[in-house]
Coordinates of C-alpha atoms and ligand atoms in Angstrom, one line a residue:
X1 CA 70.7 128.4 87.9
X2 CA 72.2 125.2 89.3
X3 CA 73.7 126.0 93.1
X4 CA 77.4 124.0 92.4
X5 CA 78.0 124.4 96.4
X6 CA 74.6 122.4 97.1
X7 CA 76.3 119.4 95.7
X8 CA 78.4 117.9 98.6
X9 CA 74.9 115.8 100.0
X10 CA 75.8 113.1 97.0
X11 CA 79.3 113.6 95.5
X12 CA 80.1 112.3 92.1
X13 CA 82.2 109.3 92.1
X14 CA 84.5 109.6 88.8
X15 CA 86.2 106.4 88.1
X16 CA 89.9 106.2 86.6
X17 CA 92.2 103.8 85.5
X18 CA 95.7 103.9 87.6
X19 CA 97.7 102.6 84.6
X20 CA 97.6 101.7 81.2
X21 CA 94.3 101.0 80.4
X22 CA 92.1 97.5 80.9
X23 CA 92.6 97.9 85.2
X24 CA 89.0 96.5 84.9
X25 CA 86.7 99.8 84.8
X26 CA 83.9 98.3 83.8
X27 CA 83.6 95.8 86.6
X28 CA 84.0 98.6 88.9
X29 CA 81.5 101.1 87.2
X30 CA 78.5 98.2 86.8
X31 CA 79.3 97.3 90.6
X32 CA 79.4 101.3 91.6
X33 CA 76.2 101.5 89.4
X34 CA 74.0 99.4 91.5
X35 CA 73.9 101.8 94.1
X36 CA 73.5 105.2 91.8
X37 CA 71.0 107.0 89.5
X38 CA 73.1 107.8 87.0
X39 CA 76.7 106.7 84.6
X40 CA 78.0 109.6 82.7
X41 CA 80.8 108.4 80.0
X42 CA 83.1 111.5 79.9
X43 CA 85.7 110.2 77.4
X44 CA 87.4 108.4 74.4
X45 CA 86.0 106.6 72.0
X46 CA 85.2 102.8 70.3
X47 CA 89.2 102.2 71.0
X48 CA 88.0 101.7 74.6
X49 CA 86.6 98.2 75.9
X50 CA 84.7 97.5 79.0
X51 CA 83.6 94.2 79.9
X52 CA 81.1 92.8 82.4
X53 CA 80.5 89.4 83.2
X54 CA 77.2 88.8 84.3
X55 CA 76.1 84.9 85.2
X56 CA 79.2 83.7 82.5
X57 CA 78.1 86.0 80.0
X58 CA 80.0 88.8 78.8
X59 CA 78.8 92.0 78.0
X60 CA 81.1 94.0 75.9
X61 CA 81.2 97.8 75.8
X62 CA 83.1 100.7 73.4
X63 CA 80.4 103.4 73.2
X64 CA 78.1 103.0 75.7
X65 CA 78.8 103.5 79.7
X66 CA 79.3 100.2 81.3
X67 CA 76.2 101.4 83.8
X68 CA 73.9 100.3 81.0
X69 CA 73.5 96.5 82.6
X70 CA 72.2 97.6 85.6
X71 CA 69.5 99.7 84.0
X72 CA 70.7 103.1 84.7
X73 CA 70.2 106.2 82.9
X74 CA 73.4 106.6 81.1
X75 CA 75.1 109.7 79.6
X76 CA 77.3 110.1 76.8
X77 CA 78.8 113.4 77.4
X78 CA 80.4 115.3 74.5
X79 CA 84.4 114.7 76.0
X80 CA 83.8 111.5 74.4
X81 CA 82.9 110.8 70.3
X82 CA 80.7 108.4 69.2
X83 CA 81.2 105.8 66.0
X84 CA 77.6 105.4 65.2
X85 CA 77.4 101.9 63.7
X86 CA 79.0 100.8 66.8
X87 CA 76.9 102.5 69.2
X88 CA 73.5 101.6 67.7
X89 CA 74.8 97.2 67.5
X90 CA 75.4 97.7 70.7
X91 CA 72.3 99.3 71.9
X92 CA 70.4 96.5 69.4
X93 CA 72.8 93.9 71.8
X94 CA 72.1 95.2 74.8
X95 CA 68.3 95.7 74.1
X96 CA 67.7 91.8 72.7
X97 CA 69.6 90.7 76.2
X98 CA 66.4 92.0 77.6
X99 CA 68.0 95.5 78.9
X100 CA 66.3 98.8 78.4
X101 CA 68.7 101.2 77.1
X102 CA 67.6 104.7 78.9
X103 CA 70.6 106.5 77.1
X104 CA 71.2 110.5 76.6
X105 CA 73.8 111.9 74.2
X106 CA 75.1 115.2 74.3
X107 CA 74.6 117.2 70.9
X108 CA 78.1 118.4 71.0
X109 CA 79.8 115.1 70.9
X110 CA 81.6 114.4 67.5
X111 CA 80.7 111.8 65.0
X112 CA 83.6 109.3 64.1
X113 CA 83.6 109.5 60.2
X114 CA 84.7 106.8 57.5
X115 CA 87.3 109.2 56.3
X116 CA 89.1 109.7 60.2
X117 CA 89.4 105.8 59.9
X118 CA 91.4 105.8 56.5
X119 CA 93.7 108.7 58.0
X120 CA 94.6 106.4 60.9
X121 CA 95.4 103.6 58.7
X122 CA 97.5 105.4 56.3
X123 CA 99.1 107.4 59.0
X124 CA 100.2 104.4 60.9
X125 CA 101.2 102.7 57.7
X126 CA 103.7 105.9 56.9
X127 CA 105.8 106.2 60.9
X128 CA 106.1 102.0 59.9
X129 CA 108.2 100.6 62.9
X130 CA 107.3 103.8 65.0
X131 CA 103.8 103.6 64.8
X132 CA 101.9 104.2 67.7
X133 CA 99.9 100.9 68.0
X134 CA 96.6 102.6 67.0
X135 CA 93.3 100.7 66.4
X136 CA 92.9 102.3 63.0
X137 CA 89.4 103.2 64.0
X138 CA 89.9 107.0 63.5
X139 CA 89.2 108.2 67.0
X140 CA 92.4 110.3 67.4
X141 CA 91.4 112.1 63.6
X142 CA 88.1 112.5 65.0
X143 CA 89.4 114.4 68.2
X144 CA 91.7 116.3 65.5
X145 CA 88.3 117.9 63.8
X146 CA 87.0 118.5 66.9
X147 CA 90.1 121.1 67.7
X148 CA 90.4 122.2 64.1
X149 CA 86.8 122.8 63.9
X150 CA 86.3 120.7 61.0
X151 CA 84.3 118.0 62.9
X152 CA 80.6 116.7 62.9
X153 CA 78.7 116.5 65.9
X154 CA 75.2 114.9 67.0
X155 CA 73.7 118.0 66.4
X156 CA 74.8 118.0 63.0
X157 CA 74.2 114.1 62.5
X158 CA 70.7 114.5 63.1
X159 CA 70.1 117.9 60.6
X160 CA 70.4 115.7 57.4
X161 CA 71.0 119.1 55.6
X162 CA 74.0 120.4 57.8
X163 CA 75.0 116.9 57.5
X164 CA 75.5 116.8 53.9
X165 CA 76.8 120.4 53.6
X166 CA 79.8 119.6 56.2
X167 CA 80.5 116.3 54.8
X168 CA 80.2 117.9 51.1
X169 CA 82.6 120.6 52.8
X170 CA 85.5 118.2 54.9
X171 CA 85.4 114.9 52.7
X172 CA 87.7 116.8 49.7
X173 CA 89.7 117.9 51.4
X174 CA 90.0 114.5 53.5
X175 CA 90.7 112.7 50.1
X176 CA 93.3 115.0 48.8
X177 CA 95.5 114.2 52.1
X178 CA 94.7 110.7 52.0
X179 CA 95.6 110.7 48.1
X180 CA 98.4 113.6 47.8
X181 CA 100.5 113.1 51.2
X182 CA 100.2 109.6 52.2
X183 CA 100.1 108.6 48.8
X184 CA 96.9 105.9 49.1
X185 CA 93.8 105.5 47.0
X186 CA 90.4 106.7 48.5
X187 CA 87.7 104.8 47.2
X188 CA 85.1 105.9 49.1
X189 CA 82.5 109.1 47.9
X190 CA 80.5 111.3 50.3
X191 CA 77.4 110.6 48.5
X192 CA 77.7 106.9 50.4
X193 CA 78.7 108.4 53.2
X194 CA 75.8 111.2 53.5
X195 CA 73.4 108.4 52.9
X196 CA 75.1 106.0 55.6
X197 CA 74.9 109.2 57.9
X198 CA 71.5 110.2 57.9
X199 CA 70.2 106.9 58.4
X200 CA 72.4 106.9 61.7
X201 CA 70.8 110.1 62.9
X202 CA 67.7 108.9 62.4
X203 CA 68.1 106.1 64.8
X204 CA 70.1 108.5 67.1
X205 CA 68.0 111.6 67.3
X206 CA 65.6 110.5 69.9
X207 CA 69.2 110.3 72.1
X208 CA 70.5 113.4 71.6
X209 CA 70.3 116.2 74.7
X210 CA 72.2 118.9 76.5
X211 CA 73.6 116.2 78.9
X212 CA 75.6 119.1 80.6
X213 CA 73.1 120.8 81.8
X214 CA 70.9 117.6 82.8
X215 CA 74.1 116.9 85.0
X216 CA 74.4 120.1 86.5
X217 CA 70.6 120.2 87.2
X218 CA 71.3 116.8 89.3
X219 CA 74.2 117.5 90.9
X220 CA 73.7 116.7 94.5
X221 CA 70.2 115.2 93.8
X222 CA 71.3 111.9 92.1
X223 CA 74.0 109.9 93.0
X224 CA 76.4 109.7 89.6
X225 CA 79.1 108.0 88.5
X226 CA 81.6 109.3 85.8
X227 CA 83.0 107.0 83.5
X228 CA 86.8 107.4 82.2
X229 CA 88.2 105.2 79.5
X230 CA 91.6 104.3 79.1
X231 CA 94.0 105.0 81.7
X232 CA 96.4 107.3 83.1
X233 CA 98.8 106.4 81.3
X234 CA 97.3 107.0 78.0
X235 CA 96.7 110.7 79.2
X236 CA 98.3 112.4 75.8
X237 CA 99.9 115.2 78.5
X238 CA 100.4 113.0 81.5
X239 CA 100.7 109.9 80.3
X240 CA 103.3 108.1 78.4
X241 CA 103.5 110.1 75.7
X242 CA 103.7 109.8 72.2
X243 CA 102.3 106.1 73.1
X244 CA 98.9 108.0 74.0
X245 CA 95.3 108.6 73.1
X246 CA 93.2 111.9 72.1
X247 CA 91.0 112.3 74.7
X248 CA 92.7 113.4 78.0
X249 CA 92.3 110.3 80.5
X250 CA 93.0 112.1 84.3
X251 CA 89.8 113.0 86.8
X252 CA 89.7 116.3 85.8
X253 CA 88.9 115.6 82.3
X254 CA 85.3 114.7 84.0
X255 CA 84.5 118.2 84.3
X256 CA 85.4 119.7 80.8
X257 CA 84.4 115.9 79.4
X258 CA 80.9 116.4 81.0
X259 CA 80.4 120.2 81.1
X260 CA 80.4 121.1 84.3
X261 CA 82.1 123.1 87.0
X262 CA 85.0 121.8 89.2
X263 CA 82.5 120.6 92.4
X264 CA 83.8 118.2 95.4
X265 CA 83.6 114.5 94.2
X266 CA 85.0 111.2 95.4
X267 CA 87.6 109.8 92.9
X268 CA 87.9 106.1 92.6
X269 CA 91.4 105.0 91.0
X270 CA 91.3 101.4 89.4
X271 CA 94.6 99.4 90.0
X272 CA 95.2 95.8 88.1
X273 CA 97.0 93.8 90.7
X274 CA 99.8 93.4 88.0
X275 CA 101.1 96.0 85.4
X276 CA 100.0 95.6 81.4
X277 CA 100.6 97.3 78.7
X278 CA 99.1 97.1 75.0
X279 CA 101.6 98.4 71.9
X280 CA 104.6 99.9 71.9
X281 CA 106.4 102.3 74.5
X282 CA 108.5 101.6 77.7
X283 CA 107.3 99.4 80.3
X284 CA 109.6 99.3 83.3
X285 CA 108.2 96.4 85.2
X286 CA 107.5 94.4 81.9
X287 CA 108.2 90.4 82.5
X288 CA 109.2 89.1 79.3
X289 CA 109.4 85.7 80.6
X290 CA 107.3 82.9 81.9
X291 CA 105.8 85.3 84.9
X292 CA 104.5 87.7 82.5
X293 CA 103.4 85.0 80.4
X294 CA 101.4 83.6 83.6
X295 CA 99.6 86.5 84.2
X296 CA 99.2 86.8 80.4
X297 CA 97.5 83.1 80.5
X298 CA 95.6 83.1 83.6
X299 CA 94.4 86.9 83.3
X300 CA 93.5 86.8 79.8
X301 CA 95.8 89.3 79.0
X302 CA 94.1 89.7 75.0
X303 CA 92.0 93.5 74.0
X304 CA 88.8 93.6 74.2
X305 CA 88.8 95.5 71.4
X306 CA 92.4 95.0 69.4
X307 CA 92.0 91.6 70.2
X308 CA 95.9 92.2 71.0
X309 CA 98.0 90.4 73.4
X310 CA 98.8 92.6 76.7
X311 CA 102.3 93.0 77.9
X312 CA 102.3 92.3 81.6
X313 CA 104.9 93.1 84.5
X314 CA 104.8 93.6 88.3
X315 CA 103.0 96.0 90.0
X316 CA 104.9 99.7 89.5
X317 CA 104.5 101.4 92.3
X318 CA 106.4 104.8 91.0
X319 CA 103.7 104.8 88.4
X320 CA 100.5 104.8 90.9
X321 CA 102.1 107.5 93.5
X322 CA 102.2 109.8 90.2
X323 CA 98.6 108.4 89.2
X324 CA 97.4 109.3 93.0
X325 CA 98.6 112.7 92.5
X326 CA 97.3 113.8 88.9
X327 CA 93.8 112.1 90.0
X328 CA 93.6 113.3 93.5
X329 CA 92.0 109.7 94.5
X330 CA 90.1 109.3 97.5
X331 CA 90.2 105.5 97.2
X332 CA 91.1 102.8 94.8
X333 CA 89.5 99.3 93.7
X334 CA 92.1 96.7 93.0
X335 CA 91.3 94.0 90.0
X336 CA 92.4 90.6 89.4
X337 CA 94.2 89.7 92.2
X338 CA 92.6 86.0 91.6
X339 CA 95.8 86.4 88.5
X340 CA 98.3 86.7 91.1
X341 CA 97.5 83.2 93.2
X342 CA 99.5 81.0 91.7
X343 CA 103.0 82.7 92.4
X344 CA 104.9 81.5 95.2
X345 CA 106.8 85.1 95.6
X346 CA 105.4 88.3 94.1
X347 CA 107.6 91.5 93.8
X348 CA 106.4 95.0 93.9
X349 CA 108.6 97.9 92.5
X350 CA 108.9 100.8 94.9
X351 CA 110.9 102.8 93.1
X352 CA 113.2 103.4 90.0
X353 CA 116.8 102.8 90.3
X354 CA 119.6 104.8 88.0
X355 CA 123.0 105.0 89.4
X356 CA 122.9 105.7 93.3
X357 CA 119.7 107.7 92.8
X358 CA 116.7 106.7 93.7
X359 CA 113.2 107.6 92.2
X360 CA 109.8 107.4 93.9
X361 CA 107.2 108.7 90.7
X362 CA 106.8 108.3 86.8
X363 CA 109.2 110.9 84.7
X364 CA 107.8 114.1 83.6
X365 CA 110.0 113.2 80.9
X366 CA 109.4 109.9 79.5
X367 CA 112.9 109.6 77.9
X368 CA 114.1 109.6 81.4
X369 CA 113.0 106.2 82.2
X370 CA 115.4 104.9 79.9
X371 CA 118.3 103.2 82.3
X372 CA 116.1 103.3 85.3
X373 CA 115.4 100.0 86.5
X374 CA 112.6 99.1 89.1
X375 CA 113.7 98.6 92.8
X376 CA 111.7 96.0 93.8
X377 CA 110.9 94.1 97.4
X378 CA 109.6 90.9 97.0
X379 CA 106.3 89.5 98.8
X380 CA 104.8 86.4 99.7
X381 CA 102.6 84.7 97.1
X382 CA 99.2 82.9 99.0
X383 CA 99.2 80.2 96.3
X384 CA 95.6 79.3 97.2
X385 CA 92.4 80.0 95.1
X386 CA 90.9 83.0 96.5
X387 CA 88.5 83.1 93.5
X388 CA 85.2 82.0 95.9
X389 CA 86.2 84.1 98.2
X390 CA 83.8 87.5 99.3
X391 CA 85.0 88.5 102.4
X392 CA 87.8 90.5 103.9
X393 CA 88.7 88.5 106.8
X394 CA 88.4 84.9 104.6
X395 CA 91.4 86.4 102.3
X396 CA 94.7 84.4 103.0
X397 CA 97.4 85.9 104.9
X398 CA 100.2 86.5 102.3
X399 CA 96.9 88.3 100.2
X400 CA 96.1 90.6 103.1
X401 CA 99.5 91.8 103.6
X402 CA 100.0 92.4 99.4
X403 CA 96.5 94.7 100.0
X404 CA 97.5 96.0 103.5
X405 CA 101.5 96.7 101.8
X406 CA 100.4 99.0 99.1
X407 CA 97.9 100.8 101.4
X408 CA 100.6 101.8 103.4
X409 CA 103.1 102.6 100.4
X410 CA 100.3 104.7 98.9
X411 CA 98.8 106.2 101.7
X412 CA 95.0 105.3 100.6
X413 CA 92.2 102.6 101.5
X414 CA 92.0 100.1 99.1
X415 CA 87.9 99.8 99.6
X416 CA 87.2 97.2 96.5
X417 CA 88.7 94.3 95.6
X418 CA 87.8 92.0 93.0
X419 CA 89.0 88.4 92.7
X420 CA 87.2 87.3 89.4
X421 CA 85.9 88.4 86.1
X422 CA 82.0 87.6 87.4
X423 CA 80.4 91.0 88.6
X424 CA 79.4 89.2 92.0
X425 CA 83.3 88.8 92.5
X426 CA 84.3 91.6 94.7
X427 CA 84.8 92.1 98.1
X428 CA 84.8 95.1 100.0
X429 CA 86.7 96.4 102.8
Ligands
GDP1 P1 88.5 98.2 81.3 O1 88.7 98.8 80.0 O2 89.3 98.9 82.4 O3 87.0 98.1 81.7 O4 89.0 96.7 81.3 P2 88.7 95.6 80.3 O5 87.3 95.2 80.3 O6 89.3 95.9 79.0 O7 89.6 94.4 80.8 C1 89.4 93.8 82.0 C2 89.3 92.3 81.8 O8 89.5 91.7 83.0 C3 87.9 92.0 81.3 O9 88.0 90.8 80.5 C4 87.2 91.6 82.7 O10 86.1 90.7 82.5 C5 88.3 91.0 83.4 N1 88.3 91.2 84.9 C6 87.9 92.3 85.6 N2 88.1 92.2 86.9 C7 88.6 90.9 87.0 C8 89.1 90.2 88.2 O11 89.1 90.6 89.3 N3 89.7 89.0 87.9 C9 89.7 88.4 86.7 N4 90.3 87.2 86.5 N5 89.3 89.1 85.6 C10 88.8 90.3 85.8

């Protein structure tokens, strides 16, 4: 059996986004990769989109761990599902840029199925102006099964008998709440669907493992790096809730995500240099006006994968001393500062504001924030292109003292910091 307390020689690293999503994770994981054996995805699903730039081309990723670039063994652990069409173009992708694609999954993971995709589109089309801003690509209706017990998993992907029985089984029943209670035609049959379905297995059996237990075999023995999507603000307990995903987006979801006991690892907490938001919900720092739509231009504020515009705001410091605490970081990377160059001041919120009270962390409860305004003190810009630049010391001033000001508001080294999209733009410190 695997000795847990043997593991402090080579701690984990799991990487998490500070905020809302899109901090730049996949930078950061393909950089952290480099220097490990293994990237282990522990969450969400095609909703999330990593990019890496790599020589001016960019590599886009929903399913698979942003590690895959570096040639890495990655995981796919079973916290996270998998929409099989997308996973296999992307291995195809990946595999004609001249990468090997040494990839695991773990047989529990759960499939994304057509009819999750039609629920999420008919669900968002009934709350109208209250919907949540969802992709439509099913993933929360896949997380759904997955508690209800009505979901498909690799194991059952790959077993084209189990495969039709369950889909025989769930689709009715699928089609009845499509039809009855959201009152929209279903034009799809599971005969297409079983077909469609054990083609993908085919392709994906040769995957499939008990990536748990290779983990927990390696702990301590390979250096790994676990891969969150979203951000922790998109927690659906801790985050900005209902304007949330499935999957639960904190550290700690690296252990139930991956299968494997709570052991000593680093935590690495990705912070955009700015605040963005996609969809709906509050945003207290939001700049509806031409500084947002700066940092909107010159950061290239659009989805990777909803191709949507990003709100964008100021960094919120109320929201990362509360994204500290539920991660328990040991250090954070900032991202894109480069976006931040051309202002001549830049201000930082260091608290919320309501009445003569004063608030240092994100709600608890979300309808709190309404009437709070940010507090915010108000830096230098270093209105100089810092976009060349790879070392500490060659930083300008006004852009050591934004880094060195929220070290000491946080209380945590900031040890990365990246100044471009390209992966050779980071410096570290
Ligand atoms: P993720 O989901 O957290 O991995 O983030 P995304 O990939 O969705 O969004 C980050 C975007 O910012 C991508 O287009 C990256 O190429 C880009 N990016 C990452 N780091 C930097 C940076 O330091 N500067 C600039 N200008 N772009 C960056």
């Amino acid at each position: 059996m695997t000795n847990y307390l043997k593991t402090s020689m080579k701690k984990p690293i799991i990487v998490v986004g500070m905020q809302w999503g899109d901090e730049g994770k996949g930078k950061i994981v393909d950089y952290l990769a480099k220097k490990s054996d293994y990237v282990v995805r522990f969450n969400g699903g095609d909703n999330a989109g990593h990019t890496v730039v790599l020589n001016g081309h960019s590599y886009k990723f929903h399913n698979l761990p942003s590690g895959v670039i570096q040639n890495k063994k990655v995981f796919i652990a079973q916290g996270a599902v998998i929409n099989p069409h997308i996973l296999l173009s992307e291995i195809e992708l990946i595999n004609k840029a001249g990468f090997d694609v040494d990839l695991s999954i773990d047989y529990r993971t759960h499939i994304v199925m057509p009819y999750h995709k039609l629920l999420d589109a008919a669900t968002e089309a009934w709350k109208g102006k209250k919907a949540t801003g969802s992709l439509k690509l099913g993933i929360g209706y896949c997380y759904e099964d997955k508690n209800n017990r009505t979901g498909i998993r690799v194991e059952d992907l790959i077993k084209p008998n189990i495969l039709k029985e369950k889909v025989r089984t769930f689709f009715p029943l699928k089609k009845k709440i499509i039809e009855r209670v959201y009152g929209q035609k279903v034009t799809l049959g599971p005969d297409s669907i079983i077909k469609q379905y054990i083609q993908y297995g085919k392709k994906l059996a040769p995957y499939a493992s008990d990536v748990s237990e290779i983990i927990a075999a390696n702990l301590g023995k390979k250096n790994m790096i676990f891969e969150g999507a979203h951000g922790t603000f998109l927690d659906p307990a801790f985050g900005s809730y209902p304007y949330t995903v499935a999957p639960y987006c904190i550290a700690a979801a690296a252990f139930t995500g991956i299968g494997i006991g709570p052991i000593s690892v680093g935590v690495m907490g990705v912070v955009k240099a700015y605040t963005t938001r996609v969809g709906n919900g509050q945003f207290p720092t939001e700049q509806n006006n031409t500084s947002g739509q700066t940092m909107q231009r010159v950061g290239k504020e659009i989805g990777t994968t909803s191709g949507r515009t990003r709100r964008c705001g100021w960094l919120d410091l109320p929201m990362l001393r509360t994204a500290m605490r539920l991660n328990n970081c040991s250090t954070l990377a900032l991202t894109k500062l480069d976006v931040l160059s051309s202002f001549r001041e830049i201000p930082i919120a260091t608290a919320y504001i309501k009445g003569k009270n004063k608030f240092a962390y994100f709600p608890p409860q979300i309808n709190e924030l309404s009437g709070k305004k940010p507090k915010y003190v108000i830096l230098r810009g270093w209105q100089q292109d810092i976009s060349k630049l790879r070392h500490f010391k060659d930083l300008p001033k006004y852009c050591k003292e934004y880094i060195k000001f929220m070290e000491t508001q946080l209380a945590i080294p900031i040890k990365l910091i990246s100044v471009g999209a390209d992966r050779n733009s980071i410096i570290t410190h």
